[in-house]
mmCIF file of C-alpha atoms in Angstrom:
data_model
loop_
_atom_site.group_PDB
_atom_site.id
_atom_site.type_symbol
_atom_site.label_atom_id
_atom_site.label_comp_id
_atom_site.label_asym_id
_atom_site.label_seq_id
_atom_site.Cartn_x
_atom_site.Cartn_y
_atom_site.Cartn_z
ATOM 1 C CA MET A 1 74.468 22.720 63.212
ATOM 2 C CA SER A 2 71.282 20.607 63.366
ATOM 3 C CA ASN A 3 72.867 17.629 61.643
ATOM 4 C CA LEU A 4 75.808 17.466 64.062
ATOM 5 C CA TYR A 5 75.783 14.339 66.227
ATOM 6 C CA ASP A 6 77.613 13.605 69.461
ATOM 7 C CA VAL A 7 78.430 10.082 68.332
ATOM 8 C CA THR A 8 78.338 8.489 64.895
ATOM 9 C CA ILE A 9 78.688 4.715 64.838
ATOM 10 C CA ILE A 10 79.968 3.240 61.594
ATOM 11 C CA GLY A 11 78.468 -0.234 61.415
ATOM 12 C CA GLY A 12 74.993 -1.511 62.209
ATOM 13 C CA GLY A 13 75.841 -5.058 63.248
ATOM 14 C CA PRO A 14 75.189 -6.447 66.750
ATOM 15 C CA VAL A 15 78.018 -4.442 68.328
ATOM 16 C CA GLY A 16 77.045 -1.180 66.612
ATOM 17 C CA LEU A 17 73.391 -1.630 67.605
ATOM 18 C CA PHE A 18 74.191 -2.300 71.257
ATOM 19 C CA THR A 19 76.644 0.600 71.337
ATOM 20 C CA ALA A 20 73.873 2.880 70.044
ATOM 21 C CA PHE A 21 71.602 1.729 72.872
ATOM 22 C CA TYR A 22 74.311 2.437 75.422
ATOM 23 C CA SER A 23 74.941 5.819 73.822
ATOM 24 C CA GLY A 24 71.301 6.652 74.464
ATOM 25 C CA LEU A 25 71.707 5.680 78.095
ATOM 26 C CA ARG A 26 74.405 8.325 78.322
ATOM 27 C CA SER A 27 72.193 10.982 76.701
ATOM 28 C CA LEU A 28 74.222 11.395 73.535
ATOM 29 C CA LYS A 29 72.756 12.336 70.162
ATOM 30 C CA THR A 30 73.526 9.226 68.134
ATOM 31 C CA LYS A 31 73.627 8.120 64.514
ATOM 32 C CA ILE A 32 74.319 4.688 63.031
ATOM 33 C CA ILE A 33 75.578 4.476 59.457
ATOM 34 C CA ASP A 34 75.754 1.129 57.684
ATOM 35 C CA ALA A 35 76.689 0.247 54.128
ATOM 36 C CA GLU A 36 74.175 -2.595 53.848
ATOM 37 C CA PRO A 37 70.470 -2.100 53.059
ATOM 38 C CA ALA A 38 69.500 -3.153 56.598
ATOM 39 C CA VAL A 39 71.111 -3.546 60.018
ATOM 40 C CA GLY A 40 72.516 -6.821 61.292
ATOM 41 C CA GLY A 41 75.962 -6.973 59.740
ATOM 42 C CA LYS A 42 77.546 -10.333 59.030
ATOM 43 C CA ILE A 43 74.806 -12.194 60.903
ATOM 44 C CA SER A 44 72.074 -10.886 58.608
ATOM 45 C CA TYR A 45 74.206 -11.552 55.553
ATOM 46 C CA PHE A 46 75.606 -14.987 56.353
ATOM 47 C CA TYR A 47 73.881 -16.441 59.417
ATOM 48 C CA PRO A 48 70.210 -15.411 59.731
ATOM 49 C CA GLU A 49 69.162 -19.024 60.397
ATOM 50 C CA LYS A 50 72.265 -20.078 62.323
ATOM 51 C CA ILE A 51 71.809 -20.826 66.022
ATOM 52 C CA ILE A 52 74.040 -18.618 68.179
ATOM 53 C CA ARG A 53 75.009 -19.990 71.591
ATOM 54 C CA ASP A 54 77.942 -17.924 72.875
ATOM 55 C CA ILE A 55 76.139 -14.959 74.458
ATOM 56 C CA GLY A 56 75.657 -15.036 78.217
ATOM 57 C CA GLY A 57 72.067 -15.505 79.349
ATOM 58 C CA ILE A 58 70.886 -16.640 75.901
ATOM 59 C CA PRO A 59 71.200 -20.437 75.636
ATOM 60 C CA ALA A 60 70.353 -20.460 71.930
ATOM 61 C CA ILE A 61 68.945 -17.940 69.466
ATOM 62 C CA ALA A 62 68.648 -17.759 65.685
ATOM 63 C CA GLY A 63 70.735 -15.031 64.093
ATOM 64 C CA HIS A 64 67.743 -13.115 62.708
ATOM 65 C CA GLU A 65 66.067 -13.126 66.135
ATOM 66 C CA LEU A 66 69.201 -11.763 67.786
ATOM 67 C CA VAL A 67 69.399 -8.971 65.217
ATOM 68 C CA LYS A 68 65.701 -8.185 65.690
ATOM 69 C CA ASN A 69 66.144 -7.924 69.471
ATOM 70 C CA LEU A 70 69.260 -5.771 69.223
ATOM 71 C CA HIS A 71 67.553 -3.506 66.668
ATOM 72 C CA GLU A 72 64.572 -2.992 68.963
ATOM 73 C CA GLN A 73 66.898 -2.290 71.874
ATOM 74 C CA ALA A 74 68.963 0.158 69.821
ATOM 75 C CA LYS A 75 65.819 2.139 68.946
ATOM 76 C CA THR A 76 65.007 2.747 72.636
ATOM 77 C CA PHE A 77 66.472 6.256 72.598
ATOM 78 C CA GLN A 78 65.595 6.984 68.967
ATOM 79 C CA PRO A 79 68.989 7.196 67.279
ATOM 80 C CA THR A 80 69.161 8.090 63.607
ATOM 81 C CA ILE A 81 69.798 4.926 61.570
ATOM 82 C CA GLN A 82 71.091 5.448 58.038
ATOM 83 C CA CYS A 83 71.486 2.290 55.945
ATOM 84 C CA GLY A 84 72.813 1.991 52.422
ATOM 85 C CA GLU A 85 75.537 4.570 53.035
ATOM 86 C CA ARG A 86 79.156 3.422 52.774
ATOM 87 C CA ILE A 87 81.534 5.908 54.369
ATOM 88 C CA THR A 88 84.620 6.291 52.179
ATOM 89 C CA GLU A 89 86.218 9.477 53.519
ATOM 90 C CA LEU A 90 86.713 10.905 56.992
ATOM 91 C CA PHE A 91 88.269 14.247 57.908
ATOM 92 C CA LYS A 92 88.842 16.067 61.167
ATOM 93 C CA LEU A 93 87.888 19.700 60.648
ATOM 94 C CA PRO A 94 89.729 22.646 62.299
ATOM 95 C CA ASP A 95 87.068 22.905 65.038
ATOM 96 C CA GLY A 96 87.507 19.222 65.946
ATOM 97 C CA THR A 97 84.324 18.067 64.242
ATOM 98 C CA PHE A 98 84.538 14.967 62.066
ATOM 99 C CA GLN A 99 83.225 15.073 58.529
ATOM 100 C CA LEU A 100 82.225 11.709 57.090
ATOM 101 C CA ILE A 101 81.545 11.427 53.362
ATOM 102 C CA SER A 102 79.803 8.475 51.745
ATOM 103 C CA GLU A 103 80.569 7.034 48.330
ATOM 104 C CA THR A 104 77.504 8.901 47.007
ATOM 105 C CA GLY A 105 78.897 12.204 48.284
ATOM 106 C CA LYS A 106 76.523 12.575 51.226
ATOM 107 C CA GLU A 107 78.108 14.370 54.203
ATOM 108 C CA HIS A 108 77.690 13.529 57.880
ATOM 109 C CA TYR A 109 79.059 15.479 60.843
ATOM 110 C CA SER A 110 79.907 14.220 64.300
ATOM 111 C CA LYS A 111 81.826 15.212 67.409
ATOM 112 C CA THR A 112 83.106 11.646 67.858
ATOM 113 C CA VAL A 113 83.180 8.495 65.743
ATOM 114 C CA ILE A 114 82.956 4.860 66.848
ATOM 115 C CA ILE A 115 83.896 2.293 64.216
ATOM 116 C CA ALA A 116 82.027 -0.979 64.697
ATOM 117 C CA ALA A 117 82.246 -2.177 61.117
ATOM 118 C CA GLY A 118 83.044 -5.826 61.742
ATOM 119 C CA SER A 119 86.043 -6.655 59.601
ATOM 120 C CA GLY A 120 85.045 -4.295 56.829
ATOM 121 C CA THR A 121 83.610 -5.806 53.670
ATOM 122 C CA TYR A 122 83.529 -9.544 53.104
ATOM 123 C CA GLU A 123 84.265 -11.780 50.160
ATOM 124 C CA VAL A 124 83.758 -15.498 50.681
ATOM 125 C CA ASN A 125 86.494 -17.928 49.726
ATOM 126 C CA PRO A 126 84.868 -19.992 46.968
ATOM 127 C CA LEU A 127 84.763 -23.744 46.570
ATOM 128 C CA GLU A 128 87.525 -24.692 44.160
ATOM 129 C CA ALA A 129 86.382 -27.956 42.637
ATOM 130 C CA SER A 130 85.631 -29.294 39.187
ATOM 131 C CA GLY A 131 81.991 -28.677 38.324
ATOM 132 C CA SER A 132 81.506 -25.838 40.806
ATOM 133 C CA GLU A 133 80.442 -23.475 38.031
ATOM 134 C CA THR A 134 78.034 -25.973 36.496
ATOM 135 C CA PHE A 135 76.272 -26.578 39.798
ATOM 136 C CA ALA A 136 76.569 -23.058 41.211
ATOM 137 C CA ASP A 137 72.857 -22.998 42.096
ATOM 138 C CA GLN A 138 73.381 -25.920 44.496
ATOM 139 C CA ILE A 139 76.411 -24.336 46.211
ATOM 140 C CA PHE A 140 75.640 -22.129 49.207
ATOM 141 C CA TYR A 141 77.824 -19.831 51.303
ATOM 142 C CA ASP A 142 75.045 -18.840 53.702
ATOM 143 C CA ILE A 143 71.582 -20.084 54.580
ATOM 144 C CA LYS A 144 68.665 -17.683 54.520
ATOM 145 C CA ASN A 145 65.960 -20.365 54.682
ATOM 146 C CA ILE A 146 66.851 -23.642 56.344
ATOM 147 C CA ALA A 147 63.552 -25.244 55.299
ATOM 148 C CA ARG A 148 64.740 -25.517 51.694
ATOM 149 C CA PHE A 149 67.098 -28.316 52.768
ATOM 150 C CA GLN A 150 64.342 -30.452 54.309
ATOM 151 C CA ASP A 151 64.958 -34.178 53.619
ATOM 152 C CA LYS A 152 67.967 -33.445 51.382
ATOM 153 C CA THR A 153 71.536 -34.702 51.598
ATOM 154 C CA VAL A 154 73.796 -31.759 52.362
ATOM 155 C CA ILE A 155 77.588 -31.647 52.226
ATOM 156 C CA VAL A 156 79.225 -29.069 54.512
ATOM 157 C CA SER A 157 82.823 -28.154 53.704
ATOM 158 C CA GLY A 158 85.027 -26.524 56.356
ATOM 159 C CA GLY A 159 86.681 -27.103 59.705
ATOM 160 C CA GLY A 160 85.909 -24.106 61.908
ATOM 161 C CA ASN A 161 83.118 -23.261 64.312
ATOM 162 C CA SER A 162 80.787 -22.081 61.540
ATOM 163 C CA ALA A 163 81.060 -25.333 59.604
ATOM 164 C CA ILE A 164 80.540 -27.388 62.746
ATOM 165 C CA ASP A 165 77.580 -25.281 63.855
ATOM 166 C CA TRP A 166 75.943 -25.493 60.432
ATOM 167 C CA ALA A 167 76.341 -29.261 60.283
ATOM 168 C CA GLN A 168 74.670 -29.623 63.675
ATOM 169 C CA THR A 169 71.991 -27.042 62.881
ATOM 170 C CA LEU A 170 71.090 -28.888 59.675
ATOM 171 C CA GLU A 171 71.131 -32.348 61.266
ATOM 172 C CA PRO A 172 67.494 -32.411 62.494
ATOM 173 C CA PHE A 173 66.123 -31.139 59.177
ATOM 174 C CA VAL A 174 67.991 -33.017 56.477
ATOM 175 C CA LYS A 175 68.124 -36.590 55.269
ATOM 176 C CA GLU A 176 71.890 -36.740 55.754
ATOM 177 C CA VAL A 177 74.620 -34.232 56.467
ATOM 178 C CA HIS A 178 78.296 -34.861 55.746
ATOM 179 C CA LEU A 179 81.092 -32.634 57.048
ATOM 180 C CA ILE A 180 84.223 -32.554 54.896
ATOM 181 C CA TYR A 181 87.431 -31.137 56.373
ATOM 182 C CA ARG A 182 90.836 -31.199 54.712
ATOM 183 C CA GLY A 183 92.625 -31.167 58.083
ATOM 184 C CA GLU A 184 92.593 -33.631 60.952
ATOM 185 C CA ASN A 185 91.870 -31.535 64.036
ATOM 186 C CA PHE A 186 88.867 -29.233 63.854
ATOM 187 C CA LYS A 187 89.399 -25.567 64.739
ATOM 188 C CA GLY A 188 86.132 -25.312 66.669
ATOM 189 C CA HIS A 189 85.448 -25.232 70.390
ATOM 190 C CA GLU A 190 86.319 -28.529 72.033
ATOM 191 C CA GLU A 191 82.828 -29.310 73.352
ATOM 192 C CA ARG A 192 81.220 -28.551 69.999
ATOM 193 C CA VAL A 193 83.697 -30.902 68.302
ATOM 194 C CA LYS A 194 82.840 -33.606 70.843
ATOM 195 C CA GLU A 195 79.109 -33.087 70.196
ATOM 196 C CA LEU A 196 79.779 -33.306 66.468
ATOM 197 C CA HIS A 197 81.431 -36.708 66.788
ATOM 198 C CA ASP A 198 78.568 -37.909 68.992
ATOM 199 C CA SER A 199 75.949 -36.774 66.453
ATOM 200 C CA SER A 200 74.594 -38.442 63.316
ATOM 201 C CA VAL A 201 76.686 -36.146 61.103
ATOM 202 C CA TYR A 202 79.031 -38.118 58.848
ATOM 203 C CA VAL A 203 82.493 -36.680 59.498
ATOM 204 C CA HIS A 204 85.252 -36.958 56.888
ATOM 205 C CA VAL A 205 88.569 -35.536 58.114
ATOM 206 C CA ASN A 206 91.654 -35.365 55.899
ATOM 207 C CA HIS A 207 89.315 -35.027 52.916
ATOM 208 C CA GLU A 208 88.460 -32.271 50.490
ATOM 209 C CA ILE A 209 85.950 -31.851 47.705
ATOM 210 C CA THR A 210 87.559 -32.239 44.292
ATOM 211 C CA ALA A 211 84.580 -32.490 41.950
ATOM 212 C CA LEU A 212 80.820 -32.110 41.666
ATOM 213 C CA GLN A 213 78.858 -34.272 39.268
ATOM 214 C CA GLY A 214 75.250 -34.603 38.168
ATOM 215 C CA ASN A 215 72.737 -34.683 35.360
ATOM 216 C CA LEU A 216 72.787 -31.520 33.277
ATOM 217 C CA ASP A 217 72.635 -28.773 35.938
ATOM 218 C CA GLU A 218 71.219 -30.954 38.740
ATOM 219 C CA LEU A 219 73.807 -31.927 41.357
ATOM 220 C CA THR A 220 73.751 -35.594 42.392
ATOM 221 C CA THR A 221 77.295 -36.481 43.484
ATOM 222 C CA CYS A 222 80.147 -34.970 45.463
ATOM 223 C CA VAL A 223 83.615 -36.429 44.879
ATOM 224 C CA ILE A 224 85.992 -36.252 47.846
ATOM 225 C CA HIS A 225 89.700 -37.023 47.976
ATOM 226 C CA CYS A 226 91.541 -38.382 51.016
ATOM 227 C CA ASN A 227 94.744 -36.462 51.637
ATOM 228 C CA LYS A 228 96.252 -39.356 53.591
ATOM 229 C CA ASP A 229 95.856 -42.395 51.359
ATOM 230 C CA GLY A 230 94.930 -40.733 48.063
ATOM 231 C CA ASN A 231 91.657 -42.637 47.733
ATOM 232 C CA THR A 232 88.603 -41.066 46.110
ATOM 233 C CA SER A 233 85.028 -41.477 47.355
ATOM 234 C CA ARG A 234 81.650 -40.425 45.998
ATOM 235 C CA LEU A 235 78.814 -39.129 48.139
ATOM 236 C CA SER A 236 75.221 -38.494 47.129
ATOM 237 C CA ALA A 237 74.566 -34.774 47.360
ATOM 238 C CA ASP A 238 71.683 -32.370 46.838
ATOM 239 C CA ALA A 239 73.481 -29.251 48.081
ATOM 240 C CA ILE A 240 76.932 -28.048 49.151
ATOM 241 C CA LEU A 241 77.400 -25.561 52.004
ATOM 242 C CA VAL A 242 80.852 -23.954 51.907
ATOM 243 C CA ASN A 243 82.537 -22.481 54.991
ATOM 244 C CA HIS A 244 86.079 -21.764 53.819
ATOM 245 C CA GLY A 245 86.354 -18.389 55.519
ATOM 246 C CA VAL A 246 86.194 -14.928 54.029
ATOM 247 C CA LYS A 247 88.564 -12.311 52.705
ATOM 248 C CA VAL A 248 88.092 -9.081 54.613
ATOM 249 C CA ASN A 249 88.788 -5.610 53.348
ATOM 250 C CA LEU A 250 89.037 -2.446 55.418
ATOM 251 C CA GLY A 251 88.796 -0.466 52.207
ATOM 252 C CA SER A 252 89.287 3.287 52.472
ATOM 253 C CA MET A 253 89.496 3.099 56.274
ATOM 254 C CA LEU A 254 93.151 2.217 55.820
ATOM 255 C CA ASP A 255 93.641 5.772 54.535
ATOM 256 C CA TRP A 256 91.910 7.577 57.410
ATOM 257 C CA GLY A 257 95.127 8.052 59.363
ATOM 258 C CA PHE A 258 94.927 5.766 62.375
ATOM 259 C CA GLU A 259 97.191 2.827 63.078
ATOM 260 C CA THR A 260 96.047 -0.492 61.672
ATOM 261 C CA SER A 261 97.251 -4.076 61.898
ATOM 262 C CA ASP A 262 96.648 -7.283 59.971
ATOM 263 C CA TYR A 263 93.429 -7.836 61.893
ATOM 264 C CA GLY A 264 91.932 -4.357 62.010
ATOM 265 C CA ILE A 265 92.323 -1.029 63.785
ATOM 266 C CA THR A 266 94.748 -0.792 66.677
ATOM 267 C CA VAL A 267 93.142 0.393 69.940
ATOM 268 C CA ASN A 268 94.168 0.670 73.576
ATOM 269 C CA GLN A 269 92.237 -0.610 76.590
ATOM 270 C CA GLU A 270 89.863 2.363 76.297
ATOM 271 C CA MET A 271 89.045 1.417 72.687
ATOM 272 C CA GLU A 272 90.783 4.608 71.539
ATOM 273 C CA THR A 273 92.391 4.638 68.104
ATOM 274 C CA THR A 274 95.501 6.686 67.433
ATOM 275 C CA ILE A 275 93.256 9.598 66.324
ATOM 276 C CA PRO A 276 91.692 11.411 69.312
ATOM 277 C CA GLY A 277 87.914 11.312 69.058
ATOM 278 C CA ILE A 278 87.786 8.115 67.012
ATOM 279 C CA PHE A 279 87.167 4.815 68.757
ATOM 280 C CA ALA A 280 86.697 1.229 67.569
ATOM 281 C CA CYS A 281 85.021 -1.876 68.932
ATOM 282 C CA GLY A 282 83.956 -5.334 67.812
ATOM 283 C CA ASP A 283 85.836 -7.434 65.271
ATOM 284 C CA ILE A 284 87.534 -4.440 63.691
ATOM 285 C CA ALA A 285 89.258 -3.404 66.940
ATOM 286 C CA ASN A 286 92.597 -5.062 67.601
ATOM 287 C CA TYR A 287 94.550 -5.343 70.848
ATOM 288 C CA PRO A 288 96.496 -8.070 72.715
ATOM 289 C CA ARG A 289 94.456 -11.213 73.559
ATOM 290 C CA LYS A 290 91.554 -10.039 71.435
ATOM 291 C CA MET A 291 88.522 -12.372 71.277
ATOM 292 C CA ARG A 292 86.420 -12.042 68.132
ATOM 293 C CA ILE A 293 83.087 -13.197 69.456
ATOM 294 C CA ILE A 294 79.833 -11.270 69.778
ATOM 295 C CA ALA A 295 79.911 -11.273 73.577
ATOM 296 C CA ALA A 296 83.322 -9.575 73.581
ATOM 297 C CA GLY A 297 82.102 -6.918 71.157
ATOM 298 C CA LEU A 298 79.061 -6.220 73.328
ATOM 299 C CA HIS A 299 81.522 -5.469 76.146
ATOM 300 C CA GLU A 300 83.820 -3.325 74.014
ATOM 301 C CA GLY A 301 81.009 -1.131 72.667
ATOM 302 C CA PRO A 302 80.157 0.445 76.033
ATOM 303 C CA ILE A 303 83.869 0.932 76.746
ATOM 304 C CA ALA A 304 84.245 2.827 73.470
ATOM 305 C CA LEU A 305 81.109 4.835 74.219
ATOM 306 C CA ASN A 306 82.254 5.758 77.728
ATOM 307 C CA SER A 307 85.553 6.896 76.235
ATOM 308 C CA ALA A 308 83.659 9.018 73.706
ATOM 309 C CA LYS A 309 81.570 10.507 76.512
ATOM 310 C CA ASN A 310 84.695 11.481 78.427
ATOM 311 C CA TYR A 311 86.250 12.891 75.278
ATOM 312 C CA LEU A 312 83.216 15.164 74.917
ATOM 313 C CA ASP A 313 82.916 15.921 78.631
ATOM 314 C CA PRO A 314 85.989 15.186 80.767
ATOM 315 C CA SER A 315 83.933 15.867 83.906
ATOM 316 C CA ALA A 316 81.436 13.090 83.125
ATOM 317 C CA ASP A 317 81.516 9.826 85.037
ATOM 318 C CA GLU A 318 84.048 7.501 83.494
ATOM 319 C CA VAL A 319 81.589 4.607 83.595
ATOM 320 C CA ALA A 320 77.811 4.846 83.630
ATOM 321 C CA MET A 321 76.422 2.213 85.985
ATOM 322 C CA VAL A 322 73.695 -0.186 84.908
ATOM 323 C CA SER A 323 70.178 -0.698 86.240
ATOM 324 C CA THR A 324 71.419 -3.238 88.794
ATOM 325 C CA HIS A 325 73.642 -0.603 90.425
ATOM 326 C CA HIS A 326 73.172 0.037 94.148
ATOM 327 C CA GLU A 327 74.347 3.161 95.944
ATOM 328 C CA SER A 328 76.273 1.116 98.488
ATOM 329 C CA PHE A 329 78.546 -0.090 95.686
ATOM 330 C CA ASP A 330 79.789 3.414 94.866
ATOM 331 C CA LYS A 331 82.990 3.081 96.814
ATOM 332 C CA ILE A 332 84.846 0.288 98.514
#
């Protein structure tokens, strides 16, 4: 069967792309399938301009540059990359081959499957404030072009790492940036929170946005309410950037037969799901002490791939060494 692949990776985000590269290192015929029009996953959709700082050896890199680099790396061994195909059905055939069917009815066949689909599909939690519909064009849930905010006053709403990172990323470009958080203690990394308080960002904890006001459809004012004393304040505003999290949906994957949890697909330390031949890595994979950061996913991808390699060929090396390997390290 000419269209039968050794490994099919569902998901073309950073983890899926790196896993495809590693699959090539292990001489496996590889296909990536992604539902979006292009690779990059959540980074391409939400954070193309965001500066990413939590990958070892890369002090800082814009999201779109990271995706570009990972895409180029993934293409090293010429995998097949199929975008715009959402897999909705998966079956294990009598001969052990997996049949994957997209929502358009297209069929794909593979000896193993690695699911690197992030957290499935995403739906942002909207800003719930009076006037949000009137000024919808000035409310943003992602930034594709940071230059559009040059010399503007931007209100960022949220209390996690993304909100903090966006506030600090915008700081050098905008006239003013205000960070509104309904809680008191930010959920971000401690050092980033410290940097935030040392920056020129105006921080408003225990506050939330209750209304947007302006002239006709032009936003001019953001009304914030203090949850502690009940006072109301008004801030000048040209744009609102909302980081209230997302609703994730595993969709039809919940019906594919493997064990799932509240946070994704249950795997063991080998990234094996409860269906032999199907593996998972990245945000969608769930196990004790899971870390949902890119660096962790880049580690899990090769583990899943090595497990797939051993599933296909039990006599193969359990772990393929990297280019820094030295023969004297073979055994201790």
